GROMACS .gro file of C-alpha atoms in nm:
model
  501
    1MET     CA    1   4.044   9.414   4.728
    2TRP     CA    2   3.824   9.212   4.954
    3THR     CA    3   3.430   9.222   5.093
    4ALA     CA    4   3.383   9.122   5.505
    5ASP     CA    5   3.147   8.853   5.365
    6GLU     CA    6   3.404   8.680   5.104
    7ILE     CA    7   3.627   8.689   5.459
    8ALA     CA    8   3.345   8.479   5.611
    9ARG     CA    9   3.299   8.232   5.338
   10LEU     CA   10   3.692   8.182   5.298
   11CYS     CA   11   3.682   8.096   5.695
   12TYR     CA   12   3.410   7.890   5.681
   13GLU     CA   13   3.485   7.656   5.399
   14HIS     CA   14   3.852   7.612   5.546
   15TYR     CA   15   3.642   7.472   5.875
   16ARG     CA   16   3.446   7.266   5.699
   17ILE     CA   17   3.734   7.110   5.480
   18SER     CA   18   4.050   7.126   5.595
   19LEU     CA   19   3.985   7.098   5.992
   20PRO     CA   20   3.862   6.734   6.123
   21LYS     CA   21   3.568   6.582   6.286
   22GLN     CA   22   3.712   6.580   6.613
   23GLY     CA   23   3.704   6.856   6.803
   24LYS     CA   24   3.402   7.004   6.652
   25PRO     CA   25   3.062   7.087   6.873
   26GLU     CA   26   2.836   6.710   6.857
   27PRO     CA   27   2.547   6.859   6.648
   28ASN     CA   28   2.227   6.965   6.752
   29ARG     CA   29   2.429   6.948   7.111
   30GLU     CA   30   2.759   7.197   7.126
   31TRP     CA   31   2.812   7.505   7.012
   32THR     CA   32   3.130   7.659   6.918
   33LEU     CA   33   3.341   7.973   6.810
   34LEU     CA   34   3.587   8.063   6.492
   35ALA     CA   35   3.881   8.279   6.422
   36ALA     CA   36   4.122   8.304   6.241
   37VAL     CA   37   4.400   8.477   6.041
   38VAL     CA   38   4.375   8.565   5.640
   39LYS     CA   39   4.625   8.684   5.412
   40ILE     CA   40   4.598   8.860   5.149
   41GLN     CA   41   4.825   8.930   4.843
   42PRO     CA   42   4.767   9.137   4.537
   43ILE     CA   43   4.833   8.903   4.194
   44ALA     CA   44   5.155   8.929   4.060
   45ASP     CA   45   5.148   9.108   3.656
   46GLN     CA   46   4.843   9.297   3.668
   47THR     CA   47   4.773   9.523   3.384
   48TRP     CA   48   4.696   9.833   3.477
   49ASP     CA   49   4.447   9.957   3.226
   50SER     CA   50   4.300  10.223   3.436
   51PRO     CA   51   4.410  10.401   3.815
   52ASP     CA   52   4.045  10.272   3.931
   53LYS     CA   53   4.039   9.909   3.857
   54LEU     CA   54   4.040   9.738   4.140
   55VAL     CA   55   4.365   9.499   4.276
   56ARG     CA   56   4.282   9.137   4.268
   57VAL     CA   57   4.440   8.971   4.553
   58THR     CA   58   4.456   8.590   4.663
   59LYS     CA   59   4.336   8.531   5.058
   60GLU     CA   60   4.490   8.228   5.237
   61VAL     CA   61   4.386   8.137   5.608
   62VAL     CA   62   4.746   8.036   5.739
   63SER     CA   63   4.588   7.996   6.093
   64MET     CA   64   4.271   7.903   6.262
   65GLY     CA   65   4.136   7.824   6.595
   66THR     CA   66   3.792   7.749   6.764
   67GLY     CA   67   3.743   7.721   7.156
   68THR     CA   68   3.505   7.924   7.380
   69LYS     CA   69   3.750   7.728   7.742
   70CYS     CA   70   4.039   7.838   7.981
   71ILE     CA   71   4.117   7.748   8.249
   72GLY     CA   72   4.081   7.843   8.639
   73ARG     CA   73   4.384   7.979   8.828
   74SER     CA   74   4.474   7.692   9.006
   75LYS     CA   75   4.531   7.453   8.698
   76MET     CA   76   4.804   7.695   8.553
   77ARG     CA   77   5.146   7.546   8.588
   78LYS     CA   78   5.467   7.669   8.610
   79SER     CA   79   5.620   7.436   8.292
   80GLY     CA   80   5.427   7.674   8.039
   81ASP     CA   81   5.306   7.330   7.898
   82ILE     CA   82   4.939   7.397   7.937
   83LEU     CA   83   4.706   7.638   7.726
   84ASN     CA   84   4.570   7.910   8.010
   85ASP     CA   85   4.294   8.030   7.740
   86SER     CA   86   4.127   7.877   7.487
   87HIS     CA   87   3.874   8.119   7.330
   88ALA     CA   88   3.890   8.117   6.974
   89GLU     CA   89   4.066   8.478   6.884
   90VAL     CA   90   4.357   8.362   7.085
   91ILE     CA   91   4.399   7.990   6.987
   92ALA     CA   92   4.403   8.169   6.620
   93ARG     CA   93   4.691   8.412   6.744
   94ARG     CA   94   4.937   8.170   6.893
   95SER     CA   95   4.878   7.913   6.569
   96PHE     CA   96   4.983   8.205   6.360
   97GLN     CA   97   5.255   8.297   6.543
   98ARG     CA   98   5.342   7.937   6.462
   99TYR     CA   99   5.335   8.030   6.101
  100LEU     CA  100   5.568   8.367   6.147
  101LEU     CA  101   5.830   8.094   6.320
  102HIS     CA  102   5.815   7.929   6.049
  103GLN     CA  103   5.816   8.135   5.771
  104LEU     CA  104   6.099   8.313   5.973
  105HIS     CA  105   6.281   7.959   5.938
  106LEU     CA  106   6.211   7.959   5.554
  107VAL     CA  107   6.409   8.284   5.506
  108ALA     CA  108   6.655   8.257   5.761
  109ALA     CA  109   6.785   7.891   5.808
  110LEU     CA  110   6.660   7.724   5.463
  111LYS     CA  111   6.709   8.055   5.227
  112GLN     CA  112   6.386   7.983   5.095
  113ASP     CA  113   6.108   8.193   4.995
  114SER     CA  114   5.886   8.330   5.274
  115ILE     CA  115   5.640   8.639   5.335
  116PHE     CA  116   5.943   8.786   5.502
  117VAL     CA  117   6.272   9.006   5.336
  118PRO     CA  118   6.569   9.178   5.466
  119GLY     CA  119   6.557   9.441   5.713
  120THR     CA  120   6.802   9.723   5.719
  121GLN     CA  121   6.981   9.569   6.079
  122ARG     CA  122   7.205   9.211   6.069
  123GLY     CA  123   6.966   8.963   6.179
  124LEU     CA  124   6.647   9.145   6.153
  125TRP     CA  125   6.338   9.096   5.850
  126LYS     CA  126   6.026   9.258   5.764
  127LEU     CA  127   5.723   9.164   5.606
  128ARG     CA  128   5.685   9.197   5.228
  129PRO     CA  129   5.566   9.518   5.170
  130ASP     CA  130   5.211   9.429   4.949
  131LEU     CA  131   5.102   9.171   5.245
  132LEU     CA  132   4.843   9.245   5.460
  133PHE     CA  133   4.660   9.017   5.668
  134VAL     CA  134   4.274   9.022   5.791
  135PHE     CA  135   4.192   8.920   6.157
  136PHE     CA  136   3.844   8.731   6.120
  137SER     CA  137   3.598   8.610   6.435
  138SER     CA  138   3.274   8.428   6.418
  139HIS     CA  139   3.149   8.648   6.735
  140THR     CA  140   3.227   8.973   6.890
  141PRO     CA  141   3.579   8.927   7.131
  142CYS     CA  142   3.411   8.875   7.501
  143GLY     CA  143   3.477   9.183   7.712
  144ASP     CA  144   3.425   9.566   7.629
  145ALA     CA  145   3.399   9.486   7.249
  146SER     CA  146   3.042   9.255   7.332
  147ILE     CA  147   2.864   9.576   7.564
  148ILE     CA  148   2.651   9.705   7.324
  149PRO     CA  149   2.324   9.834   7.282
  150MET     CA  150   1.967   9.641   7.234
  151LEU     CA  151   1.721   9.824   7.094
  152GLU     CA  152   1.380   9.755   7.116
  153CYS     CA  153   1.296   9.707   6.785
  154GLU     CA  154   1.553   9.402   6.758
  155ASP     CA  155   1.359   9.054   6.767
  156GLN     CA  156   1.267   8.914   7.138
  157PRO     CA  157   1.262   8.545   7.200
  158CYS     CA  158   0.935   8.545   7.430
  159CYS     CA  159   0.678   8.789   7.542
  160PRO     CA  160   0.771   8.938   7.870
  161VAL     CA  161   0.857   8.805   8.171
  162ARG     CA  162   0.707   9.011   8.430
  163THR     CA  163   0.815   8.934   8.833
  164ASP     CA  164   0.842   9.110   9.133
  165TRP     CA  165   1.243   9.058   9.227
  166ALA     CA  166   1.119   9.177   9.573
  167ASN     CA  167   0.831   8.914   9.644
  168ASN     CA  168   1.092   8.631   9.513
  169PRO     CA  169   1.309   8.493   9.761
  170SER     CA  170   1.531   8.378   9.527
  171MET     CA  171   1.620   8.691   9.429
  172ASP     CA  172   1.888   8.979   9.546
  173ALA     CA  173   1.795   9.370   9.545
  174SER     CA  174   2.004   9.334   9.175
  175GLY     CA  175   1.788   9.031   9.062
  176ASN     CA  176   2.064   8.787   9.069
  177LEU     CA  177   2.021   8.421   9.208
  178LYS     CA  178   2.104   8.411   9.549
  179PRO     CA  179   2.432   8.144   9.557
  180GLU     CA  180   2.208   7.867   9.721
  181ASP     CA  181   1.929   7.853   9.440
  182LYS     CA  182   2.209   7.991   9.168
  183ARG     CA  183   2.391   7.601   9.245
  184LYS     CA  184   2.015   7.487   9.254
  185CYS     CA  185   1.953   7.593   8.902
  186GLU     CA  186   2.274   7.463   8.779
  187GLY     CA  187   2.166   7.073   8.822
  188PRO     CA  188   2.173   6.868   8.548
  189ASP     CA  189   1.828   6.861   8.504
  190SER     CA  190   1.833   7.203   8.454
  191PRO     CA  191   1.676   7.345   8.127
  192VAL     CA  192   1.926   7.450   7.807
  193THR     CA  193   1.886   7.803   7.961
  194LYS     CA  194   1.797   7.907   8.329
  195LYS     CA  195   1.625   8.253   8.318
  196MET     CA  196   1.648   8.442   8.620
  197ARG     CA  197   1.293   8.703   8.646
  198LEU     CA  198   1.383   9.040   8.679
  199GLU     CA  199   1.162   9.311   8.792
  200PRO     CA  200   0.898   9.434   8.490
  201GLY     CA  201   1.060   9.581   8.204
  202THR     CA  202   1.442   9.399   8.264
  203PRO     CA  203   1.660   9.199   8.103
  204ALA     CA  204   1.622   8.793   8.165
  205THR     CA  205   1.969   8.635   8.197
  206GLU     CA  206   2.061   8.330   8.021
  207VAL     CA  207   2.329   8.125   8.189
  208ALA     CA  208   2.489   7.827   7.978
  209ASN     CA  209   2.740   7.649   8.167
  210GLY     CA  210   2.848   7.951   8.367
  211VAL     CA  211   2.878   8.212   8.117
  212ALA     CA  212   2.582   8.505   8.067
  213HIS     CA  213   2.387   8.574   7.793
  214HIS     CA  214   2.130   8.835   7.833
  215GLN     CA  215   1.865   8.931   7.630
  216SER     CA  216   1.625   9.211   7.694
  217PHE     CA  217   1.264   9.088   7.736
  218GLY     CA  218   0.991   9.434   7.741
  219ASN     CA  219   1.036   9.769   7.773
  220GLN     CA  220   1.245   9.969   8.013
  221GLU     CA  221   1.213  10.395   8.016
  222SER     CA  222   1.481  10.614   7.964
  223GLY     CA  223   1.599  10.824   8.207
  224PRO     CA  224   1.875  11.002   8.270
  225ILE     CA  225   2.263  10.918   8.275
  226PRO     CA  226   2.313  10.708   8.624
  227PRO     CA  227   2.580  10.826   8.861
  228ASN     CA  228   2.845  10.593   8.791
  229VAL     CA  229   2.831  10.627   8.415
  230SER     CA  230   3.046  10.854   8.252
  231SER     CA  231   2.917  11.016   7.953
  232SER     CA  232   3.268  11.234   7.927
  233ASN     CA  233   3.437  10.953   7.720
  234LEU     CA  234   3.140  10.828   7.532
  235THR     CA  235   3.037  10.926   7.188
  236SER     CA  236   2.716  10.923   7.076
  237GLY     CA  237   2.623  10.641   7.011
  238GLU     CA  238   2.715  10.536   7.340
  239LEU     CA  239   2.564  10.804   7.535
  240ALA     CA  240   2.264  10.692   7.336
  241ALA     CA  241   2.299  10.359   7.496
  242VAL     CA  242   2.295  10.480   7.829
  243THR     CA  243   1.996  10.764   7.792
  244GLY     CA  244   1.768  10.529   7.634
  245MET     CA  245   1.747  10.683   7.247
  246ALA     CA  246   1.970  10.549   6.989
  247PRO     CA  247   2.103  10.795   6.696
  248GLY     CA  248   1.820  10.650   6.478
  249GLY     CA  249   1.516  10.781   6.710
  250ALA     CA  250   1.471  10.353   6.793
  251ARG     CA  251   1.449  10.332   7.158
  252VAL     CA  252   1.774  10.151   7.364
  253VAL     CA  253   1.597   9.906   7.600
  254ASP     CA  254   1.870   9.743   7.715
  255VAL     CA  255   2.241   9.608   7.663
  256HIS     CA  256   2.409   9.241   7.508
  257ARG     CA  257   2.590   9.140   7.826
  258THR     CA  258   2.930   9.007   7.908
  259GLY     CA  259   3.052   8.742   8.089
  260ALA     CA  260   3.398   8.924   8.134
  261LYS     CA  261   3.428   9.050   8.464
  262CYS     CA  262   3.613   9.351   8.546
  263VAL     CA  263   3.991   9.330   8.673
  264PRO     CA  264   4.027   9.324   9.043
  265GLY     CA  265   4.128   9.768   9.075
  266GLU     CA  266   3.912   9.887   8.849
  267ALA     CA  267   3.593  10.052   8.912
  268GLY     CA  268   3.314   9.759   8.909
  269ASP     CA  269   2.998   9.749   8.711
  270SER     CA  270   2.691   9.859   8.861
  271ARG     CA  271   2.488   9.549   8.765
  272MET     CA  272   2.140   9.775   8.744
  273PRO     CA  273   1.900   9.678   8.551
  274GLY     CA  274   1.898   9.764   8.168
  275VAL     CA  275   2.121   9.986   7.975
  276ALA     CA  276   2.349  10.065   8.275
  277TYR     CA  277   2.433   9.718   8.393
  278HIS     CA  278   2.828   9.765   8.276
  279LEU     CA  279   3.030  10.035   8.274
  280VAL     CA  280   3.196  10.033   7.920
  281GLY     CA  281   3.613  10.082   7.836
  282LEU     CA  282   3.729   9.847   8.099
  283LEU     CA  283   3.946   9.621   8.121
  284ARG     CA  284   3.789   9.269   8.162
  285VAL     CA  285   3.892   8.878   8.321
  286LYS     CA  286   3.727   8.544   8.113
  287PRO     CA  287   3.470   8.422   8.381
  288GLY     CA  288   3.531   8.113   8.561
  289ARG     CA  289   3.323   7.789   8.685
  290GLY     CA  290   3.392   7.848   9.054
  291ASP     CA  291   3.752   7.935   8.987
  292ARG     CA  292   3.859   8.265   8.863
  293THR     CA  293   4.081   8.302   8.583
  294CYS     CA  294   4.392   8.509   8.500
  295SER     CA  295   4.283   8.540   8.128
  296MET     CA  296   4.216   8.866   8.014
  297SER     CA  297   3.928   8.957   7.762
  298CYS     CA  298   3.933   8.879   7.416
  299SER     CA  299   3.823   9.266   7.349
  300ASP     CA  300   4.169   9.378   7.591
  301LYS     CA  301   4.393   9.108   7.371
  302VAL     CA  302   4.307   9.259   7.037
  303ALA     CA  303   4.301   9.613   7.132
  304ARG     CA  304   4.681   9.526   7.308
  305TRP     CA  305   4.768   9.344   6.918
  306ASN     CA  306   4.617   9.675   6.746
  307ILE     CA  307   4.968   9.874   6.931
  308LEU     CA  308   5.259   9.593   7.016
  309GLY     CA  309   5.142   9.343   6.717
  310CYS     CA  310   5.054   8.979   6.690
  311GLN     CA  311   5.414   8.906   6.653
  312GLY     CA  312   5.444   8.858   7.069
  313ALA     CA  313   5.787   8.949   7.269
  314LEU     CA  314   5.990   8.646   7.095
  315LEU     CA  315   5.954   8.685   6.776
  316MET     CA  316   6.045   9.057   6.797
  317HIS     CA  317   6.402   8.953   6.830
  318PHE     CA  318   6.403   8.879   6.432
  319LEU     CA  319   6.123   9.150   6.300
  320GLU     CA  320   6.227   9.514   6.236
  321GLU     CA  321   5.918   9.582   6.347
  322PRO     CA  322   5.569   9.442   6.479
  323ILE     CA  323   5.290   9.209   6.269
  324TYR     CA  324   5.004   9.452   6.264
  325LEU     CA  325   4.634   9.285   6.172
  326SER     CA  326   4.485   9.590   5.900
  327ALA     CA  327   4.105   9.458   5.949
  328VAL     CA  328   3.892   9.303   6.184
  329VAL     CA  329   3.619   9.151   6.066
  330ILE     CA  330   3.316   9.052   6.270
  331GLY     CA  331   3.049   8.716   6.094
  332LYS     CA  332   2.734   8.772   6.208
  333CYS     CA  333   2.591   8.846   6.511
  334PRO     CA  334   2.486   9.094   6.796
  335TYR     CA  335   2.659   9.373   6.666
  336SER     CA  336   2.815   9.759   6.720
  337GLN     CA  337   3.073  10.005   6.501
  338GLU     CA  338   3.052  10.201   6.829
  339ALA     CA  339   3.167   9.895   7.041
  340MET     CA  340   3.411   9.749   6.858
  341GLN     CA  341   3.565  10.071   6.764
  342ARG     CA  342   3.585  10.198   7.156
  343ALA     CA  343   3.720   9.838   7.262
  344LEU     CA  344   3.974   9.763   7.002
  345ILE     CA  345   4.095  10.098   6.932
  346ARG     CA  346   3.990  10.398   7.073
  347ARG     CA  347   4.051  10.327   7.439
  348CYS     CA  348   4.455  10.327   7.371
  349GLN     CA  349   4.449  10.593   7.098
  350ASN     CA  350   4.612  10.855   7.308
  351VAL     CA  351   4.899  10.626   7.388
  352SER     CA  352   5.209  10.752   7.303
  353ALA     CA  353   5.620  10.771   7.325
  354LEU     CA  354   5.616  10.404   7.199
  355PRO     CA  355   5.969  10.290   7.031
  356LYS     CA  356   6.070  10.328   6.655
  357GLY     CA  357   5.788  10.104   6.423
  358PHE     CA  358   5.526  10.076   6.676
  359GLY     CA  359   5.185  10.258   6.680
  360VAL     CA  360   4.845  10.280   6.748
  361GLN     CA  361   4.686  10.108   6.485
  362GLU     CA  362   4.334  10.249   6.322
  363VAL     CA  363   4.279   9.858   6.238
  364LYS     CA  364   3.977   9.850   5.995
  365ILE     CA  365   3.665   9.693   6.151
  366GLN     CA  366   3.407   9.509   5.948
  367GLN     CA  367   3.121   9.281   6.001
  368SER     CA  368   2.945   9.041   5.763
  369ASP     CA  369   2.646   8.900   5.703
  370LEU     CA  370   2.686   8.520   5.706
  371PRO     CA  371   2.687   8.364   5.963
  372PHE     CA  372   2.867   8.042   6.145
  373GLU     CA  373   2.674   7.743   6.111
  374GLN     CA  374   2.798   7.605   6.473
  375SER     CA  375   2.744   7.939   6.664
  376ARG     CA  376   2.544   7.929   6.991
  377CYS     CA  377   2.254   8.141   6.775
  378ALA     CA  378   2.291   7.948   6.459
  379VAL     CA  379   2.274   7.591   6.646
  380GLN     CA  380   2.058   7.675   6.890
  381ALA     CA  381   1.760   7.806   6.601
  382LYS     CA  382   1.810   7.437   6.407
  383ARG     CA  383   1.762   7.229   6.723
  384ALA     CA  384   1.449   7.392   6.795
  385ASP     CA  385   1.236   7.182   7.083
  386SER     CA  386   1.575   6.893   7.027
  387PRO     CA  387   1.567   6.750   7.431
  388GLY     CA  388   1.864   6.797   7.680
  389ARG     CA  389   2.099   7.101   7.710
  390LEU     CA  390   2.253   7.335   7.433
  391VAL     CA  391   2.647   7.385   7.587
  392PRO     CA  392   2.984   7.521   7.477
  393CYS     CA  393   3.215   7.274   7.254
  394GLY     CA  394   3.488   7.158   7.576
  395ALA     CA  395   3.775   7.120   7.235
  396ALA     CA  396   3.938   7.391   7.089
  397ILE     CA  397   4.115   7.330   6.731
  398SER     CA  398   4.448   7.501   6.616
  399TRP     CA  399   4.555   7.456   6.242
  400SER     CA  400   4.860   7.623   6.119
  401ALA     CA  401   4.965   7.676   5.742
  402VAL     CA  402   5.238   7.456   5.845
  403PRO     CA  403   5.363   7.174   5.687
  404GLU     CA  404   5.420   6.877   5.965
  405GLN     CA  405   5.194   6.845   6.219
  406PRO     CA  406   4.927   7.144   6.107
  407LEU     CA  407   4.615   7.103   6.326
  408ASP     CA  408   4.590   7.051   6.753
  409VAL     CA  409   4.317   6.952   6.921
  410THR     CA  410   4.333   7.001   7.324
  411ALA     CA  411   4.085   6.976   7.582
  412ASN     CA  412   4.154   7.147   7.940
  413GLY     CA  413   4.451   7.275   7.801
  414PHE     CA  414   4.596   6.957   7.689
  415PRO     CA  415   4.588   6.774   7.382
  416GLN     CA  416   4.253   6.569   7.424
  417GLY     CA  417   4.221   6.253   7.513
  418ALA     CA  418   4.579   6.299   7.737
  419THR     CA  419   4.547   6.067   8.064
  420LYS     CA  420   4.708   6.277   8.373
  421LYS     CA  421   5.000   6.026   8.364
  422GLU     CA  422   5.116   6.123   8.015
  423ILE     CA  423   5.054   6.524   8.120
  424ARG     CA  424   5.380   6.512   8.220
  425SER     CA  425   5.524   6.372   7.890
  426LEU     CA  426   5.600   6.551   7.518
  427GLN     CA  427   5.331   6.376   7.347
  428ALA     CA  428   5.092   6.548   7.611
  429ARG     CA  429   5.176   6.928   7.469
  430SER     CA  430   4.967   7.122   7.290
  431ARG     CA  431   5.201   7.279   6.964
  432ILE     CA  432   5.111   7.663   7.052
  433SER     CA  433   5.158   7.562   7.425
  434LYS     CA  434   5.401   7.840   7.578
  435VAL     CA  435   5.696   7.580   7.580
  436GLU     CA  436   5.616   7.430   7.222
  437LEU     CA  437   5.643   7.726   7.073
  438PHE     CA  438   5.955   7.868   7.275
  439ARG     CA  439   6.109   7.521   7.199
  440SER     CA  440   6.017   7.632   6.803
  441PHE     CA  441   6.213   7.946   6.849
  442GLN     CA  442   6.525   7.798   6.997
  443LYS     CA  443   6.543   7.570   6.721
  444LEU     CA  444   6.554   7.882   6.467
  445LEU     CA  445   6.818   8.012   6.671
  446SER     CA  446   6.993   7.699   6.635
  447SER     CA  447   6.966   7.664   6.270
  448ILE     CA  448   7.117   8.012   6.225
  449SER     CA  449   7.428   8.085   6.255
  450GLU     CA  450   7.597   8.313   6.560
  451ASP     CA  451   7.713   8.595   6.359
  452LYS     CA  452   7.404   8.648   6.220
  453TRP     CA  453   7.205   8.648   6.528
  454PRO     CA  454   7.047   9.026   6.540
  455ASP     CA  455   7.169   9.230   6.830
  456SER     CA  456   6.889   9.182   7.060
  457LEU     CA  457   7.012   8.842   7.149
  458ARG     CA  458   7.351   8.922   7.238
  459VAL     CA  459   7.381   9.068   7.526
  460ARG     CA  460   7.372   8.851   7.752
  461LYS     CA  461   7.326   8.492   7.809
  462LEU     CA  462   6.929   8.393   7.830
  463GLU     CA  463   6.843   8.073   7.945
  464THR     CA  464   6.461   8.061   8.031
  465TYR     CA  465   6.161   8.214   7.844
  466GLN     CA  466   6.111   8.499   8.054
  467ASP     CA  467   6.562   8.523   7.990
  468TYR     CA  468   6.433   8.550   7.617
  469LYS     CA  469   6.092   8.781   7.637
  470GLU     CA  470   6.253   9.040   7.892
  471ALA     CA  471   6.540   9.088   7.611
  472ALA     CA  472   6.296   9.192   7.328
  473SER     CA  473   6.347   9.562   7.452
  474THR     CA  474   6.205   9.740   7.253
  475TYR     CA  475   5.847   9.529   7.260
  476GLN     CA  476   5.902   9.611   7.674
  477GLU     CA  477   5.930   9.951   7.637
  478ALA     CA  478   5.614   9.938   7.405
  479TRP     CA  479   5.466   9.717   7.635
  480SER     CA  480   5.537   9.912   7.950
  481ALA     CA  481   5.416  10.219   7.779
  482LEU     CA  482   5.082  10.086   7.692
  483ARG     CA  483   5.023   9.969   8.078
  484LYS     CA  484   5.128  10.294   8.221
  485GLN     CA  485   4.906  10.503   7.971
  486ALA     CA  486   4.604  10.276   7.932
  487PHE     CA  487   4.626   9.935   8.083
  488GLY     CA  488   4.755   9.944   8.411
  489SER     CA  489   4.484   9.738   8.559
  490TRP     CA  490   4.623   9.446   8.301
  491ILE     CA  491   4.702   9.148   8.499
  492ARG     CA  492   5.074   8.954   8.467
  493ASN     CA  493   5.154   8.633   8.522
  494PRO     CA  494   5.429   8.633   8.810
  495PRO     CA  495   5.728   8.571   8.684
  496ASP     CA  496   5.795   8.210   8.806
  497TYR     CA  497   5.546   8.098   8.554
  498HIS     CA  498   5.800   8.160   8.307
  499GLN     CA  499   6.114   8.033   8.459
  500PHE     CA  500   6.143   7.703   8.189
  501LYS     CA  501   6.409   7.605   8.006
   0.00000   0.00000   0.00000
């Protein structure tokens, strides 16, 4: 039907052709991440000469997002008009919700052809049975899926750096720069990548714009499993990551690391040099630059979508069953199938007692061999000795397959270029912000006669965004089961951030 390379190529072409220059990285100076949702649909009127014949399909990008940033807790707003999380995966999913709202409007209000067909209950719709959706990301999701073994045989960026931290007053015992020295290193005259020297054979930390990217320099002796790493829930591949040997016999010298921090209330990372630096399987929050965020890691969010669906609570009012992803495709980057399976599926595989229609999905996970041309690694390789720092692009692009204003370019959670004076105006809202998606939902509701509303919208008078979310009872029941059984430490925004109308 399709291959991982076909999905990646389609998304890269769509990025080049359909997305404007505005919001894309500045050449040789910036990088970004890319994510998208691709609709897969069999071609009609195919002849079935033999049972082994491959089904021919059409592939269409229906949503796309770029971005690497999220705002700190102090910048969150109770009016719902700012994007808290602008990582590419989240932008692509919110853009997908905009596409779904449009498709529901087509079928429910305009009686036109759509991806939805009538469900068995009044006011409810379901996805056409021949359709499926594939999620693409140019890099592994931040958080648990990005904690992967680094093998001795992997290409290393330079020769080992050997410095004893005990003789370096700028470092603490765990190999990290002391706060006052870290601030010095983050000045405007610092090199593109600042390397914190650790003891022999341990990784050097590359810090760019507040996000740590770790790479291994040199070898590390394998040893017993550290006492703070539980082996009870590790597969053979994951156990290899902490014992020092990969299944193929290659030595595991370190792990690729994530900047996402463990949530309060969960066991923290050991931060020990080498393979034991991180604990795996934990919930994490995205890092902030001085101002801690409330945004869960993309690994955690994708795992949640794998049980609750991508549609969210509001759209569940109109749907008989959740909208699930059939597959996740990752572009060329450091990758571990073990880590992806653990982060997206296995952490939640024992969640049970879910309402009808909800379940843990065995999503297909694949990697493409095609790199994204504006990824950090690709830009770094092309720029060679170019002067200046390599930094993540500050803008995020949203694109949805909708007829009116499909594009949305934001920075710091608001439309790019919006002034402080404009921020409270309607023009200074992203089309995928909570308040704007809520307005689209209300517009859909007002276009349908009340006698055709689903039962969940008839129980009582609903006014606020929070009211409508809470009234989606089956979704809330599934979310409650997931929190109780697997994601108990999930950070939730206080209810007063959802009281807008």
